[in-house]
Amino acid sequence: MSATQARATGVEAADVRGRLLIVAGMSRGGTTYLYHHLPRHPGVLSTTEKELCYFGHNHDRGEDWWLGHLPRPTGNERIVDVCGLYFAEYERSIPRIIDFDPEARVVLTIRDPARWIYSIYEHYETLWATPPFQDFIQGCTWVRDGRPIDLRFGQGRIRESV
């Protein structure tokens, strides 16, 4: 999406700052549920699609690309951006979120780590080429939309992410 197309939606960065709500929980931890149900509240608007991951692996697509996926606020609504990969990519996601909007609010959904790892393994295995489980839990890189995503589960990694 070009900058012109993004501006055509009427959404500017200033419209979002101070009202950004990020759902950055563990994938398979209720993020889809929140994406569908938070906007039922009259004070919440949602991106046009889940998992835009602008503050993560899609950051290079540019701010105008992301803004083009946001609804135009008419009042003081919060704008919710849901991406479970923000949890996995926290080293780059969190600083970018803070840089864009230091007042952003973040919802973190958490599951039991062992059940979580197995759940995402089973899910990813149905969608992408995934190494055997014993290799997966050591960490791996998989490609989503042509972009590499590093998943690491080593000692202390989940605790560090939280």
Short mmCIF file of N, CA, C and O in Angstrom, two decimals, residues 116-118 120-121 130-142 149-158:
data_model
loop_
_atom_site.label_atom_id
_atom_site.label_comp_id
_atom_site.label_asym_id
_atom_site.label_seq_id
_atom_site.Cartn_x
_atom_site.Cartn_y
_atom_site.Cartn_z
N TRP A 116 1.97 -24.52 25.92
CA TRP A 116 2.04 -23.51 24.86
C TRP A 116 2.96 -23.95 23.73
O TRP A 116 2.59 -23.90 22.57
N ILE A 117 4.15 -24.41 24.07
CA ILE A 117 5.11 -24.82 23.04
C ILE A 117 4.54 -25.96 22.21
O ILE A 117 4.61 -25.96 20.98
N TYR A 118 3.94 -26.93 22.88
CA TYR A 118 3.37 -28.06 22.13
C TYR A 118 2.19 -27.61 21.26
O TYR A 118 2.03 -28.06 20.13
N ILE A 120 1.67 -24.59 19.88
CA ILE A 120 2.10 -23.88 18.67
C ILE A 120 2.82 -24.82 17.72
O ILE A 120 2.71 -24.66 16.51
N TYR A 121 3.51 -25.81 18.25
CA TYR A 121 4.14 -26.80 17.37
C TYR A 121 3.08 -27.52 16.53
O TYR A 121 3.19 -27.60 15.31
N THR A 130 7.93 -27.58 9.37
CA THR A 130 8.34 -27.47 10.76
C THR A 130 9.26 -28.64 11.10
O THR A 130 8.95 -29.78 10.73
N PRO A 131 10.37 -28.39 11.79
CA PRO A 131 11.27 -29.49 12.15
C PRO A 131 10.61 -30.42 13.16
O PRO A 131 9.61 -30.06 13.78
N PRO A 132 11.17 -31.61 13.37
CA PRO A 132 10.64 -32.51 14.40
C PRO A 132 10.61 -31.79 15.76
O PRO A 132 11.41 -30.88 16.02
N PHE A 133 9.68 -32.20 16.62
CA PHE A 133 9.45 -31.52 17.89
C PHE A 133 10.73 -31.35 18.70
O PHE A 133 10.99 -30.27 19.25
N GLN A 134 11.57 -32.39 18.78
CA GLN A 134 12.79 -32.30 19.58
C GLN A 134 13.73 -31.22 19.04
O GLN A 134 14.47 -30.60 19.82
N ASP A 135 13.67 -30.91 17.76
CA ASP A 135 14.46 -29.82 17.19
C ASP A 135 13.74 -28.48 17.36
O ASP A 135 14.36 -27.45 17.61
N PHE A 136 12.42 -28.51 17.22
CA PHE A 136 11.60 -27.31 17.34
C PHE A 136 11.80 -26.65 18.70
O PHE A 136 11.95 -25.42 18.78
N ILE A 137 11.81 -27.44 19.77
CA ILE A 137 11.92 -26.85 21.11
C ILE A 137 13.31 -26.26 21.37
O ILE A 137 13.47 -25.45 22.28
N GLN A 138 14.29 -26.64 20.55
CA GLN A 138 15.61 -26.03 20.68
C GLN A 138 15.64 -24.63 20.05
O GLN A 138 16.53 -23.85 20.28
N GLY A 139 14.64 -24.38 19.23
CA GLY A 139 14.54 -23.09 18.53
C GLY A 139 14.68 -23.31 17.04
O GLY A 139 15.35 -24.24 16.60
N CYS A 140 14.00 -22.50 16.28
CA CYS A 140 14.07 -22.63 14.84
C CYS A 140 13.68 -21.32 14.19
O CYS A 140 13.18 -20.40 14.84
N THR A 141 13.94 -21.24 12.91
CA THR A 141 13.52 -20.09 12.13
C THR A 141 12.55 -20.62 11.09
O THR A 141 12.85 -21.58 10.40
N TRP A 142 11.39 -20.03 10.99
CA TRP A 142 10.45 -20.40 9.96
C TRP A 142 10.07 -19.14 9.20
O TRP A 142 10.30 -18.04 9.66
N ILE A 149 11.08 -15.67 10.86
CA ILE A 149 10.67 -15.48 12.25
C ILE A 149 11.51 -16.44 13.09
O ILE A 149 11.50 -17.65 12.85
N ASP A 150 12.22 -15.90 14.06
CA ASP A 150 13.02 -16.74 14.94
C ASP A 150 12.22 -17.10 16.18
O ASP A 150 11.73 -16.22 16.88
N LEU A 151 12.09 -18.40 16.41
CA LEU A 151 11.43 -18.89 17.62
C LEU A 151 12.51 -19.54 18.49
O LEU A 151 13.23 -20.41 18.02
N ARG A 152 12.60 -19.08 19.73
CA ARG A 152 13.58 -19.65 20.65
C ARG A 152 12.87 -19.95 21.96
O ARG A 152 12.10 -19.13 22.46
N PHE A 153 13.15 -21.13 22.50
CA PHE A 153 12.51 -21.55 23.73
C PHE A 153 13.52 -21.97 24.78
O PHE A 153 13.15 -22.56 25.77
N GLY A 154 14.79 -21.67 24.57
CA GLY A 154 15.86 -22.11 25.47
C GLY A 154 15.68 -21.62 26.88
O GLY A 154 14.72 -20.92 27.23
N GLN A 155 16.66 -21.95 27.70
CA GLN A 155 16.60 -21.65 29.12
C GLN A 155 16.28 -20.18 29.39
O GLN A 155 16.96 -19.29 28.91
N GLY A 156 15.23 -19.97 30.11
CA GLY A 156 14.85 -18.64 30.53
C GLY A 156 14.21 -17.76 29.46
O GLY A 156 13.81 -16.64 29.75
N ARG A 157 14.10 -18.24 28.24
CA ARG A 157 13.61 -17.42 27.15
C ARG A 157 12.16 -16.98 27.37
O ARG A 157 11.82 -15.82 27.16
N ILE A 158 11.30 -17.88 27.80
CA ILE A 158 9.90 -17.54 28.01
C ILE A 158 9.77 -16.57 29.18
O ILE A 158 9.07 -15.56 29.08
#
